[in-house]
Amino acid sequence: MLGLLLVACTRTETIPTGPSLKKTFADDFLIGTALSIGQIEEKDSLADALIREQFNALTAENIMKSMFLQPEWGKFDFALADKLVDYGKKNNMAIIGHTLVWHSQLPRFVYRLTDKDSVSEFFTNHITTVASRYDGKILGWDVVNEALNEDGTMRGSIFYRLLGEDYVTEAFRLAQLAAPNTELYYNDYNIEQPNKRAGAIALIKKIKEAGVRIDGVGIQGHWHARRIPLKDIEESILEYTALGLKVMITELDVELLPRNFTGADISERMKMKDDPAFNPYVAGVPDSVQQQLASDYEALFKLFLKHRDHITRVTFWGVNDGQSWLNGWPAPGRTNHPLLFDRDFKPKPAFYKVIEIKDNLN
Ligand code: G3I
């Protein structure tokens, strides 16, 4: 990390000692990351320096979800979200709101609601209050997150069950009213997969046919080493673009540890057998595996660059490997290495490979 910081040469001159993702891809798309609570509070100076140097778009990993913003019915706590928005403004970085409507990480009181009117009141009030507060201050909102099942049907969330299948359109309608100057996105994992993609396309068409605004779609991008679905991703970029939408990769990471299913449904868990094979890289990643990760990221960024006219942002789900949610899911207590920076904030071979693609084009 230290090698990446700007080093003062003389009083008037500085030289960069390493490349920066946001500078390298400045003409292509925004490069984002997800910030933890500690990072928003600027508690770790190494993380802070890396964030400022490498990224120009920020998503809150957790604190803009409804359980944090509205911990009690009608009582909002905007302290951390406001801090993130100020941080973005100060550093000239775009802020992405994540997320207005999600079945997970809801305030505790919502799980106790059983009637349509109460859920509708929460839904309307939450979207309106939160989206209007940040209108004009953030670039976009993940209005609805993860509304679909793997087969493309609607997930039976509390919103679907009590408000009916039009709740997604209704969420965008409310967000559009409250935040006329903010981009509005649908965000989900595995929506590059054909069945789920068809469901997403149907959902988007429905929103548009109702005369409601949707500006973009976020393909989360929780993928697995050696199994990146490049063909599906490319087809998806083209199909979503054909609907007139911006495409974003919103939660990118490439998992290295064994897993017996794909996706990011946090209700799924994997039992870790008492076998080191389930957690093989506790002491570090062998070179061959680093090279595999590098070649997977290389293939992804080549594809993103090929479609740079359609992709507006690529956001990594975390700043460094130590922060990644994949250390605790789908099995707790593992040591995962899915990002471009290691636990010491040092760039990994995958980082240099991603930078090199651009260098080789110039
Ligand atoms: O807030 C509590 C804290 O009070 C408590 O002390 C601590 C003890 O475990 O837990 C804290 O809550 C954790 C929360 O993150 C905030 O840090 C939860 O246990 C933990 O499960 C939760 O995980 C987050 C997960 O969403 C929850 O669904 C991950 O950090 C976050 O990376 C992940 O992000 C999601 C995206 O929002 C949507 N797409 C999938 C992606 C990965 O699951």
mmCIF file of C-alpha atoms and ligand atoms in Angstrom:
data_model
loop_
_atom_site.group_PDB
_atom_site.id
_atom_site.type_symbol
_atom_site.label_atom_id
_atom_site.label_comp_id
_atom_site.label_asym_id
_atom_site.label_seq_id
_atom_site.Cartn_x
_atom_site.Cartn_y
_atom_site.Cartn_z
ATOM 1 C CA MET A 1 0.000 0.000 0.000
ATOM 2 C CA LEU A 2 2.651 2.450 1.058
ATOM 3 C CA GLY A 3 4.255 2.036 -2.326
ATOM 4 C CA LEU A 4 1.070 3.318 -3.889
ATOM 5 C CA LEU A 5 0.965 6.585 -2.046
ATOM 6 C CA LEU A 6 2.127 9.780 -3.598
ATOM 7 C CA VAL A 7 5.642 10.487 -2.440
ATOM 8 C CA ALA A 8 6.856 14.057 -2.155
ATOM 9 C CA CYS A 9 9.994 14.564 -4.264
ATOM 10 C CA THR A 10 10.589 18.201 -3.827
ATOM 11 C CA ARG A 11 8.503 20.959 -2.353
ATOM 12 C CA THR A 12 6.725 21.561 -5.670
ATOM 13 C CA GLU A 13 6.700 18.151 -7.260
ATOM 14 C CA THR A 14 5.145 14.794 -6.486
ATOM 15 C CA ILE A 15 5.424 11.510 -8.311
ATOM 16 C CA PRO A 16 2.994 8.646 -8.111
ATOM 17 C CA THR A 17 4.713 5.454 -7.010
ATOM 18 C CA GLY A 18 1.970 3.177 -8.188
ATOM 19 C CA PRO A 19 -1.080 3.024 -10.410
ATOM 20 C CA SER A 20 -4.598 3.952 -9.425
ATOM 21 C CA LEU A 21 -7.723 2.140 -10.601
ATOM 22 C CA LYS A 22 -9.830 5.284 -10.777
ATOM 23 C CA LYS A 23 -7.213 7.122 -12.814
ATOM 24 C CA THR A 24 -6.546 4.159 -15.091
ATOM 25 C CA PHE A 25 -10.237 3.754 -15.939
ATOM 26 C CA ALA A 26 -11.170 7.447 -15.748
ATOM 27 C CA ASP A 27 -12.348 7.521 -19.375
ATOM 28 C CA ASP A 28 -14.253 4.254 -19.083
ATOM 29 C CA PHE A 29 -16.372 3.904 -15.941
ATOM 30 C CA LEU A 30 -16.446 4.797 -12.285
ATOM 31 C CA ILE A 31 -14.502 2.485 -9.997
ATOM 32 C CA GLY A 32 -16.318 1.948 -6.734
ATOM 33 C CA THR A 33 -15.935 0.189 -3.429
ATOM 34 C CA ALA A 34 -18.164 -0.675 -0.479
ATOM 35 C CA LEU A 35 -17.331 0.943 2.844
ATOM 36 C CA SER A 36 -17.724 -0.611 6.288
ATOM 37 C CA ILE A 37 -18.806 1.432 9.299
ATOM 38 C CA GLY A 38 -15.185 1.897 10.460
ATOM 39 C CA GLN A 39 -14.132 3.093 7.021
ATOM 40 C CA ILE A 40 -16.955 5.643 6.913
ATOM 41 C CA GLU A 41 -15.803 6.836 10.309
ATOM 42 C CA GLU A 42 -12.257 7.116 8.856
ATOM 43 C CA LYS A 43 -10.896 4.990 11.683
ATOM 44 C CA ASP A 44 -8.176 3.267 9.670
ATOM 45 C CA SER A 45 -5.699 5.592 7.987
ATOM 46 C CA LEU A 46 -4.326 2.920 5.635
ATOM 47 C CA ALA A 47 -7.827 2.065 4.412
ATOM 48 C CA ASP A 48 -8.622 5.730 4.091
ATOM 49 C CA ALA A 49 -5.532 6.471 1.988
ATOM 50 C CA LEU A 50 -6.251 3.536 -0.296
ATOM 51 C CA ILE A 51 -9.909 4.529 -0.737
ATOM 52 C CA ARG A 52 -8.980 8.081 -1.708
ATOM 53 C CA GLU A 53 -6.289 6.915 -4.073
ATOM 54 C CA GLN A 54 -8.097 4.087 -5.858
ATOM 55 C CA PHE A 55 -11.850 4.757 -5.973
ATOM 56 C CA ASN A 56 -14.268 7.431 -7.162
ATOM 57 C CA ALA A 57 -17.598 5.853 -6.192
ATOM 58 C CA LEU A 58 -18.715 4.663 -2.766
ATOM 59 C CA THR A 59 -21.498 2.381 -1.613
ATOM 60 C CA ALA A 60 -22.254 1.797 2.065
ATOM 61 C CA GLU A 61 -21.822 -1.938 2.675
ATOM 62 C CA ASN A 62 -24.534 -1.801 5.351
ATOM 63 C CA ILE A 63 -25.445 1.543 6.889
ATOM 64 C CA MET A 64 -27.910 2.760 4.256
ATOM 65 C CA LYS A 65 -30.056 -0.353 4.631
ATOM 66 C CA SER A 66 -33.392 0.174 6.368
ATOM 67 C CA MET A 67 -32.437 -1.504 9.682
ATOM 68 C CA PHE A 68 -29.762 1.160 10.119
ATOM 69 C CA LEU A 69 -31.650 4.177 8.746
ATOM 70 C CA GLN A 70 -34.969 3.502 10.506
ATOM 71 C CA PRO A 71 -34.195 1.421 13.606
ATOM 72 C CA GLU A 72 -37.568 2.250 15.152
ATOM 73 C CA TRP A 73 -40.892 2.960 13.497
ATOM 74 C CA GLY A 74 -40.774 6.527 12.173
ATOM 75 C CA LYS A 75 -37.420 7.289 13.863
ATOM 76 C CA PHE A 76 -34.574 7.772 11.459
ATOM 77 C CA ASP A 77 -30.863 7.811 12.161
ATOM 78 C CA PHE A 78 -28.987 9.506 9.342
ATOM 79 C CA ALA A 79 -25.710 10.183 11.161
ATOM 80 C CA LEU A 80 -23.499 7.655 9.346
ATOM 81 C CA ALA A 81 -25.202 8.045 5.975
ATOM 82 C CA ASP A 82 -24.755 11.822 6.185
ATOM 83 C CA LYS A 83 -21.098 11.249 7.044
ATOM 84 C CA LEU A 84 -20.654 9.058 3.979
ATOM 85 C CA VAL A 85 -22.302 11.665 1.762
ATOM 86 C CA ASP A 86 -19.996 14.365 3.198
ATOM 87 C CA TYR A 87 -16.967 12.106 2.677
ATOM 88 C CA GLY A 88 -17.964 11.660 -0.977
ATOM 89 C CA LYS A 89 -18.454 15.378 -1.471
ATOM 90 C CA LYS A 90 -15.132 16.232 0.160
ATOM 91 C CA ASN A 91 -13.276 13.726 -2.019
ATOM 92 C CA ASN A 92 -15.205 14.235 -5.245
ATOM 93 C CA MET A 93 -16.602 10.702 -5.218
ATOM 94 C CA ALA A 94 -20.051 9.536 -6.334
ATOM 95 C CA ILE A 95 -22.264 8.014 -3.636
ATOM 96 C CA ILE A 96 -24.599 5.126 -4.368
ATOM 97 C CA GLY A 97 -27.493 4.530 -1.988
ATOM 98 C CA HIS A 98 -27.873 0.862 -1.088
ATOM 99 C CA THR A 99 -30.737 0.125 -0.704
ATOM 100 C CA LEU A 100 -34.319 1.416 -0.306
ATOM 101 C CA VAL A 101 -36.222 -1.872 -0.520
ATOM 102 C CA TRP A 102 -34.711 -5.229 0.457
ATOM 103 C CA HIS A 103 -36.221 -8.232 2.211
ATOM 104 C CA SER A 104 -33.092 -8.578 4.340
ATOM 105 C CA GLN A 105 -31.608 -6.342 7.047
ATOM 106 C CA LEU A 106 -35.044 -4.834 7.716
ATOM 107 C CA PRO A 107 -35.731 -3.052 11.018
ATOM 108 C CA ARG A 108 -36.869 -5.567 13.651
ATOM 109 C CA PHE A 109 -40.337 -4.019 13.864
ATOM 110 C CA VAL A 110 -41.032 -4.767 10.195
ATOM 111 C CA TYR A 111 -40.768 -8.525 10.772
ATOM 112 C CA ARG A 112 -43.666 -8.220 13.226
ATOM 113 C CA LEU A 113 -45.987 -6.509 10.711
ATOM 114 C CA THR A 114 -48.698 -8.779 9.383
ATOM 115 C CA ASP A 115 -51.194 -6.474 7.654
ATOM 116 C CA LYS A 116 -51.007 -4.813 4.281
ATOM 117 C CA ASP A 117 -51.718 -1.281 5.533
ATOM 118 C CA SER A 118 -48.846 -1.233 8.024
ATOM 119 C CA VAL A 119 -46.336 -2.640 5.534
ATOM 120 C CA SER A 120 -47.554 -0.165 2.936
ATOM 121 C CA GLU A 121 -47.154 2.709 5.407
ATOM 122 C CA PHE A 122 -43.598 1.635 6.279
ATOM 123 C CA PHE A 123 -42.737 1.118 2.592
ATOM 124 C CA THR A 124 -44.052 4.516 1.483
ATOM 125 C CA ASN A 125 -42.668 6.479 4.395
ATOM 126 C CA HIS A 126 -39.226 4.852 4.264
ATOM 127 C CA ILE A 127 -38.720 5.355 0.532
ATOM 128 C CA THR A 128 -40.053 8.902 0.566
ATOM 129 C CA THR A 129 -38.145 10.092 3.633
ATOM 130 C CA VAL A 130 -34.802 8.549 2.724
ATOM 131 C CA ALA A 131 -34.818 9.184 -1.042
ATOM 132 C CA SER A 132 -35.851 12.834 -0.642
ATOM 133 C CA ARG A 133 -33.180 13.521 1.996
ATOM 134 C CA TYR A 134 -30.361 12.575 -0.369
ATOM 135 C CA ASP A 135 -31.836 13.805 -3.673
ATOM 136 C CA GLY A 136 -29.241 15.807 -5.555
ATOM 137 C CA LYS A 137 -26.570 14.679 -3.094
ATOM 138 C CA ILE A 138 -26.038 11.143 -4.314
ATOM 139 C CA LEU A 139 -25.695 9.746 -7.820
ATOM 140 C CA GLY A 140 -28.133 6.871 -7.596
ATOM 141 C CA TRP A 141 -30.193 4.486 -5.489
ATOM 142 C CA ASP A 142 -30.498 0.733 -5.605
ATOM 143 C CA VAL A 143 -34.256 1.225 -5.301
ATOM 144 C CA VAL A 144 -35.073 -2.464 -5.076
ATOM 145 C CA ASN A 145 -32.547 -5.157 -4.233
ATOM 146 C CA GLU A 146 -32.886 -8.885 -4.924
ATOM 147 C CA ALA A 147 -36.613 -9.189 -5.725
ATOM 148 C CA LEU A 148 -36.182 -12.330 -7.827
ATOM 149 C CA ASN A 149 -35.748 -16.059 -7.361
ATOM 150 C CA GLU A 150 -33.195 -18.015 -9.399
ATOM 151 C CA ASP A 151 -35.876 -19.173 -11.853
ATOM 152 C CA GLY A 152 -36.905 -15.583 -12.564
ATOM 153 C CA THR A 153 -40.116 -15.658 -10.523
ATOM 154 C CA MET A 154 -40.747 -13.096 -7.799
ATOM 155 C CA ARG A 155 -39.199 -13.808 -4.410
ATOM 156 C CA GLY A 156 -41.882 -14.285 -1.761
ATOM 157 C CA SER A 157 -40.635 -11.412 0.385
ATOM 158 C CA ILE A 158 -42.755 -9.589 2.947
ATOM 159 C CA PHE A 159 -43.331 -6.882 0.320
ATOM 160 C CA TYR A 160 -44.429 -9.340 -2.346
ATOM 161 C CA ARG A 161 -46.701 -11.216 0.028
ATOM 162 C CA LEU A 162 -48.450 -8.200 1.509
ATOM 163 C CA LEU A 163 -48.244 -5.536 -1.210
ATOM 164 C CA GLY A 164 -48.542 -7.751 -4.278
ATOM 165 C CA GLU A 165 -46.351 -8.175 -7.317
ATOM 166 C CA ASP A 166 -46.528 -4.518 -8.377
ATOM 167 C CA TYR A 167 -44.570 -3.442 -5.317
ATOM 168 C CA VAL A 168 -41.379 -3.073 -7.368
ATOM 169 C CA THR A 169 -43.001 -0.621 -9.788
ATOM 170 C CA GLU A 170 -44.530 1.181 -6.815
ATOM 171 C CA ALA A 171 -41.107 1.507 -5.147
ATOM 172 C CA PHE A 172 -39.672 3.120 -8.289
ATOM 173 C CA ARG A 173 -42.715 5.408 -8.560
ATOM 174 C CA LEU A 174 -42.212 6.627 -4.975
ATOM 175 C CA ALA A 175 -38.450 7.014 -5.483
ATOM 176 C CA GLN A 176 -39.004 8.965 -8.688
ATOM 177 C CA LEU A 177 -41.301 11.400 -6.877
ATOM 178 C CA ALA A 178 -38.986 11.803 -3.891
ATOM 179 C CA ALA A 179 -35.722 11.902 -5.828
ATOM 180 C CA PRO A 180 -36.194 13.457 -9.261
ATOM 181 C CA ASN A 181 -32.454 14.218 -9.517
ATOM 182 C CA THR A 182 -31.183 10.773 -8.557
ATOM 183 C CA GLU A 183 -30.608 7.766 -10.812
ATOM 184 C CA LEU A 184 -32.785 4.764 -9.977
ATOM 185 C CA TYR A 185 -31.523 1.169 -10.272
ATOM 186 C CA TYR A 186 -32.678 -2.419 -9.907
ATOM 187 C CA ASN A 187 -29.898 -4.487 -8.273
ATOM 188 C CA ASP A 188 -29.575 -8.273 -7.966
ATOM 189 C CA TYR A 189 -27.128 -11.192 -8.053
ATOM 190 C CA ASN A 190 -27.087 -13.865 -10.767
ATOM 191 C CA ILE A 191 -29.179 -11.690 -13.094
ATOM 192 C CA GLU A 192 -26.668 -12.498 -15.791
ATOM 193 C CA GLN A 193 -27.988 -16.090 -15.652
ATOM 194 C CA PRO A 194 -30.585 -16.707 -18.405
ATOM 195 C CA ASN A 195 -33.648 -17.575 -16.276
ATOM 196 C CA LYS A 196 -33.133 -14.905 -13.668
ATOM 197 C CA ARG A 197 -32.177 -12.415 -16.393
ATOM 198 C CA ALA A 198 -35.509 -13.082 -18.136
ATOM 199 C CA GLY A 199 -37.250 -12.325 -14.839
ATOM 200 C CA ALA A 200 -35.290 -9.091 -14.447
ATOM 201 C CA ILE A 201 -36.103 -8.030 -18.002
ATOM 202 C CA ALA A 202 -39.810 -8.687 -17.414
ATOM 203 C CA LEU A 203 -39.660 -6.654 -14.198
ATOM 204 C CA ILE A 204 -37.905 -3.743 -15.908
ATOM 205 C CA LYS A 205 -40.363 -3.767 -18.811
ATOM 206 C CA LYS A 206 -43.236 -3.652 -16.346
ATOM 207 C CA ILE A 207 -41.786 -0.603 -14.615
ATOM 208 C CA LYS A 208 -41.278 1.155 -17.921
ATOM 209 C CA GLU A 209 -44.720 0.230 -19.240
ATOM 210 C CA ALA A 210 -46.228 1.845 -16.137
ATOM 211 C CA GLY A 211 -44.520 5.080 -17.212
ATOM 212 C CA VAL A 212 -42.160 4.941 -14.249
ATOM 213 C CA ARG A 213 -38.472 5.824 -14.466
ATOM 214 C CA ILE A 214 -35.701 3.256 -14.093
ATOM 215 C CA ASP A 215 -32.208 4.330 -15.150
ATOM 216 C CA GLY A 216 -30.030 1.331 -14.650
ATOM 217 C CA VAL A 217 -29.491 -2.228 -13.611
ATOM 218 C CA GLY A 218 -26.867 -3.496 -11.202
ATOM 219 C CA ILE A 219 -25.426 -6.937 -11.858
ATOM 220 C CA GLN A 220 -23.920 -7.629 -8.453
ATOM 221 C CA GLY A 221 -21.036 -9.785 -9.671
ATOM 222 C CA HIS A 222 -20.439 -12.215 -6.804
ATOM 223 C CA TRP A 223 -18.537 -14.716 -8.908
ATOM 224 C CA HIS A 224 -16.262 -17.693 -8.335
ATOM 225 C CA ALA A 225 -12.697 -18.225 -9.534
ATOM 226 C CA ARG A 226 -12.383 -20.354 -12.678
ATOM 227 C CA ARG A 227 -16.154 -20.143 -13.162
ATOM 228 C CA ILE A 228 -16.811 -16.604 -14.352
ATOM 229 C CA PRO A 229 -19.877 -16.735 -16.645
ATOM 230 C CA LEU A 230 -18.399 -14.419 -19.283
ATOM 231 C CA LYS A 231 -20.835 -15.315 -22.055
ATOM 232 C CA ASP A 232 -23.856 -14.760 -19.805
ATOM 233 C CA ILE A 233 -22.422 -11.472 -18.568
ATOM 234 C CA GLU A 234 -21.858 -10.209 -22.100
ATOM 235 C CA GLU A 235 -25.332 -11.226 -23.261
ATOM 236 C CA SER A 236 -26.793 -9.517 -20.202
ATOM 237 C CA ILE A 237 -24.933 -6.277 -20.805
ATOM 238 C CA LEU A 238 -26.335 -6.201 -24.343
ATOM 239 C CA GLU A 239 -29.873 -7.148 -23.351
ATOM 240 C CA TYR A 240 -30.116 -4.659 -20.494
ATOM 241 C CA THR A 241 -28.614 -1.953 -22.676
ATOM 242 C CA ALA A 242 -31.216 -2.698 -25.355
ATOM 243 C CA LEU A 243 -33.865 -1.714 -22.781
ATOM 244 C CA GLY A 244 -32.257 1.723 -22.617
ATOM 245 C CA LEU A 245 -30.605 1.126 -19.241
ATOM 246 C CA LYS A 246 -27.171 1.882 -17.866
ATOM 247 C CA VAL A 247 -25.405 -1.262 -16.704
ATOM 248 C CA MET A 248 -23.339 -1.435 -13.533
ATOM 249 C CA ILE A 249 -21.325 -4.156 -11.874
ATOM 250 C CA THR A 250 -22.196 -3.319 -8.298
ATOM 251 C CA GLU A 251 -20.739 -5.823 -5.818
ATOM 252 C CA LEU A 252 -17.777 -7.404 -7.555
ATOM 253 C CA ASP A 253 -15.719 -10.105 -5.862
ATOM 254 C CA VAL A 254 -14.200 -13.367 -7.089
ATOM 255 C CA GLU A 255 -14.387 -16.059 -4.459
ATOM 256 C CA LEU A 256 -11.533 -18.515 -4.080
ATOM 257 C CA LEU A 257 -12.882 -20.968 -1.512
ATOM 258 C CA PRO A 258 -14.939 -24.092 -2.210
ATOM 259 C CA ARG A 259 -18.690 -23.702 -2.389
ATOM 260 C CA ASN A 260 -21.543 -25.940 -3.466
ATOM 261 C CA PHE A 261 -23.910 -23.305 -4.877
ATOM 262 C CA THR A 262 -23.684 -19.915 -6.610
ATOM 263 C CA GLY A 263 -25.170 -16.525 -5.850
ATOM 264 C CA ALA A 264 -25.393 -14.404 -2.724
ATOM 265 C CA ASP A 265 -28.574 -15.383 -0.929
ATOM 266 C CA ILE A 266 -27.538 -14.727 2.638
ATOM 267 C CA SER A 267 -30.114 -17.165 3.993
ATOM 268 C CA GLU A 268 -28.142 -20.021 2.396
ATOM 269 C CA ARG A 269 -25.412 -21.520 4.525
ATOM 270 C CA MET A 270 -22.839 -24.217 3.906
ATOM 271 C CA LYS A 271 -21.742 -26.570 6.663
ATOM 272 C CA MET A 272 -17.969 -26.473 6.846
ATOM 273 C CA LYS A 273 -16.738 -29.951 7.349
ATOM 274 C CA ASP A 274 -13.859 -30.459 9.735
ATOM 275 C CA ASP A 275 -11.558 -30.579 6.762
ATOM 276 C CA PRO A 276 -8.812 -28.060 5.910
ATOM 277 C CA ALA A 277 -9.843 -28.379 2.255
ATOM 278 C CA PHE A 278 -12.790 -26.096 3.063
ATOM 279 C CA ASN A 279 -10.464 -23.336 4.254
ATOM 280 C CA PRO A 280 -7.228 -23.890 2.367
ATOM 281 C CA TYR A 281 -5.644 -20.404 2.299
ATOM 282 C CA VAL A 282 -5.423 -19.421 5.945
ATOM 283 C CA ALA A 283 -1.667 -18.884 5.704
ATOM 284 C CA GLY A 284 -1.817 -17.178 2.308
ATOM 285 C CA VAL A 285 -2.562 -17.806 -1.329
ATOM 286 C CA PRO A 286 -0.157 -19.890 -3.447
ATOM 287 C CA ASP A 287 1.173 -18.219 -6.567
ATOM 288 C CA SER A 288 -0.816 -20.485 -8.910
ATOM 289 C CA VAL A 289 -4.049 -19.374 -7.219
ATOM 290 C CA GLN A 290 -3.031 -15.694 -7.340
ATOM 291 C CA GLN A 291 -2.466 -16.166 -11.069
ATOM 292 C CA GLN A 292 -5.888 -17.771 -11.467
ATOM 293 C CA LEU A 293 -7.518 -14.827 -9.687
ATOM 294 C CA ALA A 294 -5.518 -12.440 -11.870
ATOM 295 C CA SER A 295 -6.603 -14.150 -15.048
ATOM 296 C CA ASP A 296 -10.269 -14.154 -13.951
ATOM 297 C CA TYR A 297 -10.134 -10.424 -13.198
ATOM 298 C CA GLU A 298 -8.302 -9.851 -16.478
ATOM 299 C CA ALA A 299 -11.073 -11.586 -18.435
ATOM 300 C CA LEU A 300 -13.722 -9.591 -16.591
ATOM 301 C CA PHE A 301 -12.099 -6.215 -17.133
ATOM 302 C CA LYS A 302 -11.430 -6.971 -20.795
ATOM 303 C CA LEU A 303 -15.142 -7.621 -21.163
ATOM 304 C CA PHE A 304 -16.057 -4.485 -19.190
ATOM 305 C CA LEU A 305 -13.761 -2.403 -21.380
ATOM 306 C CA LYS A 306 -15.236 -3.909 -24.537
ATOM 307 C CA HIS A 307 -18.608 -2.589 -23.313
ATOM 308 C CA ARG A 308 -17.359 0.618 -21.756
ATOM 309 C CA ASP A 309 -20.021 2.578 -23.661
ATOM 310 C CA HIS A 310 -22.724 0.756 -21.714
ATOM 311 C CA ILE A 311 -21.100 0.164 -18.324
ATOM 312 C CA THR A 312 -21.098 3.220 -16.089
ATOM 313 C CA ARG A 313 -19.577 1.798 -12.914
ATOM 314 C CA VAL A 314 -17.669 -1.197 -11.566
ATOM 315 C CA THR A 315 -17.847 -1.430 -7.769
ATOM 316 C CA PHE A 316 -15.881 -3.929 -5.669
ATOM 317 C CA TRP A 317 -17.664 -5.309 -2.588
ATOM 318 C CA GLY A 318 -15.074 -4.166 -0.079
ATOM 319 C CA VAL A 319 -11.748 -2.369 0.030
ATOM 320 C CA ASN A 320 -9.501 -5.299 0.939
ATOM 321 C CA ASP A 321 -9.672 -9.044 1.544
ATOM 322 C CA GLY A 322 -9.854 -8.672 5.315
ATOM 323 C CA GLN A 323 -13.116 -6.745 5.055
ATOM 324 C CA SER A 324 -14.867 -9.116 2.653
ATOM 325 C CA TRP A 325 -18.217 -10.597 3.698
ATOM 326 C CA LEU A 326 -16.938 -13.835 2.104
ATOM 327 C CA ASN A 327 -14.764 -14.485 5.176
ATOM 328 C CA GLY A 328 -17.983 -15.171 7.079
ATOM 329 C CA TRP A 329 -20.346 -16.542 4.453
ATOM 330 C CA PRO A 330 -21.585 -19.118 3.481
ATOM 331 C CA ALA A 331 -19.464 -20.725 6.197
ATOM 332 C CA PRO A 332 -18.153 -18.709 9.147
ATOM 333 C CA GLY A 333 -14.511 -18.251 10.060
ATOM 334 C CA ARG A 334 -12.843 -18.808 6.689
ATOM 335 C CA THR A 335 -10.013 -16.815 5.138
ATOM 336 C CA ASN A 336 -11.077 -15.624 1.713
ATOM 337 C CA HIS A 337 -9.108 -13.542 -0.788
ATOM 338 C CA PRO A 338 -11.623 -12.253 -3.368
ATOM 339 C CA LEU A 339 -10.538 -8.636 -3.959
ATOM 340 C CA LEU A 340 -7.623 -6.764 -5.557
ATOM 341 C CA PHE A 341 -5.984 -5.681 -2.261
ATOM 342 C CA ASP A 342 -4.785 -8.077 0.423
ATOM 343 C CA ARG A 343 -5.209 -7.837 4.193
ATOM 344 C CA ASP A 344 -2.277 -5.416 4.417
ATOM 345 C CA PHE A 345 -3.849 -3.214 1.708
ATOM 346 C CA LYS A 346 -1.138 -4.323 -0.716
ATOM 347 C CA PRO A 347 -2.105 -4.706 -4.372
ATOM 348 C CA LYS A 348 -2.226 -8.329 -5.495
ATOM 349 C CA PRO A 349 -1.131 -9.728 -8.889
ATOM 350 C CA ALA A 350 -4.777 -9.386 -9.983
ATOM 351 C CA PHE A 351 -4.576 -5.629 -9.393
ATOM 352 C CA TYR A 352 -1.552 -5.256 -11.673
ATOM 353 C CA LYS A 353 -3.149 -7.485 -14.300
ATOM 354 C CA VAL A 354 -6.254 -5.261 -14.390
ATOM 355 C CA ILE A 355 -4.103 -2.136 -14.728
ATOM 356 C CA GLU A 356 -1.958 -3.762 -17.433
ATOM 357 C CA ILE A 357 -4.972 -4.358 -19.701
ATOM 358 C CA LYS A 358 -5.396 -0.625 -20.010
ATOM 359 C CA ASP A 359 -1.647 0.021 -20.321
ATOM 360 C CA ASN A 360 -1.481 -2.477 -23.178
ATOM 361 C CA LEU A 361 -4.314 -0.712 -24.987
ATOM 362 C CA ASN A 362 -2.548 2.660 -24.842
HETATM 363 O O1 G3I B 1 -24.967 -4.700 13.212
HETATM 364 C C1 G3I B 1 -24.621 -5.929 13.858
HETATM 365 C C2 G3I B 1 -23.840 -5.650 15.108
HETATM 366 O O2 G3I B 1 -24.662 -4.923 15.997
HETATM 367 C C3 G3I B 1 -23.385 -6.974 15.724
HETATM 368 O O3 G3I B 1 -22.582 -6.728 16.812
HETATM 369 C C4 G3I B 1 -22.595 -7.781 14.693
HETATM 370 C C5 G3I B 1 -22.193 -9.153 15.227
HETATM 371 O O4 G3I B 1 -22.152 -10.102 14.189
HETATM 372 O O5 G3I B 1 -23.404 -7.983 13.564
HETATM 373 C C6 G3I B 1 -23.768 -6.779 12.932
HETATM 374 O O6 G3I B 1 -24.535 -7.067 11.824
HETATM 375 C C7 G3I B 1 -23.845 -7.598 10.700
HETATM 376 C C8 G3I B 1 -24.038 -6.629 9.550
HETATM 377 O O7 G3I B 1 -23.480 -7.189 8.383
HETATM 378 C C9 G3I B 1 -23.416 -5.257 9.809
HETATM 379 O O8 G3I B 1 -22.056 -5.362 10.023
HETATM 380 C C10 G3I B 1 -24.440 -8.961 10.371
HETATM 381 O O9 G3I B 1 -24.123 -9.885 11.385
HETATM 382 C C11 G3I B 1 -23.912 -9.455 9.035
HETATM 383 O O10 G3I B 1 -24.621 -10.624 8.658
HETATM 384 C C12 G3I B 1 -24.122 -8.374 7.986
HETATM 385 O O11 G3I B 1 -23.621 -8.885 6.780
HETATM 386 C C13 G3I B 1 -23.851 -8.078 5.633
HETATM 387 C C14 G3I B 1 -24.833 -8.781 4.696
HETATM 388 O O12 G3I B 1 -24.985 -8.018 3.523
HETATM 389 C C15 G3I B 1 -26.183 -8.960 5.354
HETATM 390 O O13 G3I B 1 -27.095 -9.407 4.484
HETATM 391 C C16 G3I B 1 -22.519 -7.902 4.933
HETATM 392 O O14 G3I B 1 -21.653 -7.108 5.759
HETATM 393 C C17 G3I B 1 -22.718 -7.218 3.571
HETATM 394 O O15 G3I B 1 -21.523 -7.279 2.846
HETATM 395 C C18 G3I B 1 -23.792 -7.961 2.781
HETATM 396 O O16 G3I B 1 -24.007 -7.273 1.568
HETATM 397 C C19 G3I B 1 -24.950 -7.863 0.651
HETATM 398 C C20 G3I B 1 -25.562 -6.716 -0.143
HETATM 399 O O17 G3I B 1 -26.116 -5.772 0.727
HETATM 400 C C21 G3I B 1 -26.617 -7.244 -1.111
HETATM 401 N N1 G3I B 1 -26.071 -8.284 -1.974
HETATM 402 C C22 G3I B 1 -25.400 -9.373 -1.284
HETATM 403 C C23 G3I B 1 -24.316 -8.832 -0.366
HETATM 404 C C24 G3I B 1 -23.567 -9.945 0.288
HETATM 405 O O18 G3I B 1 -24.411 -10.659 1.152
#
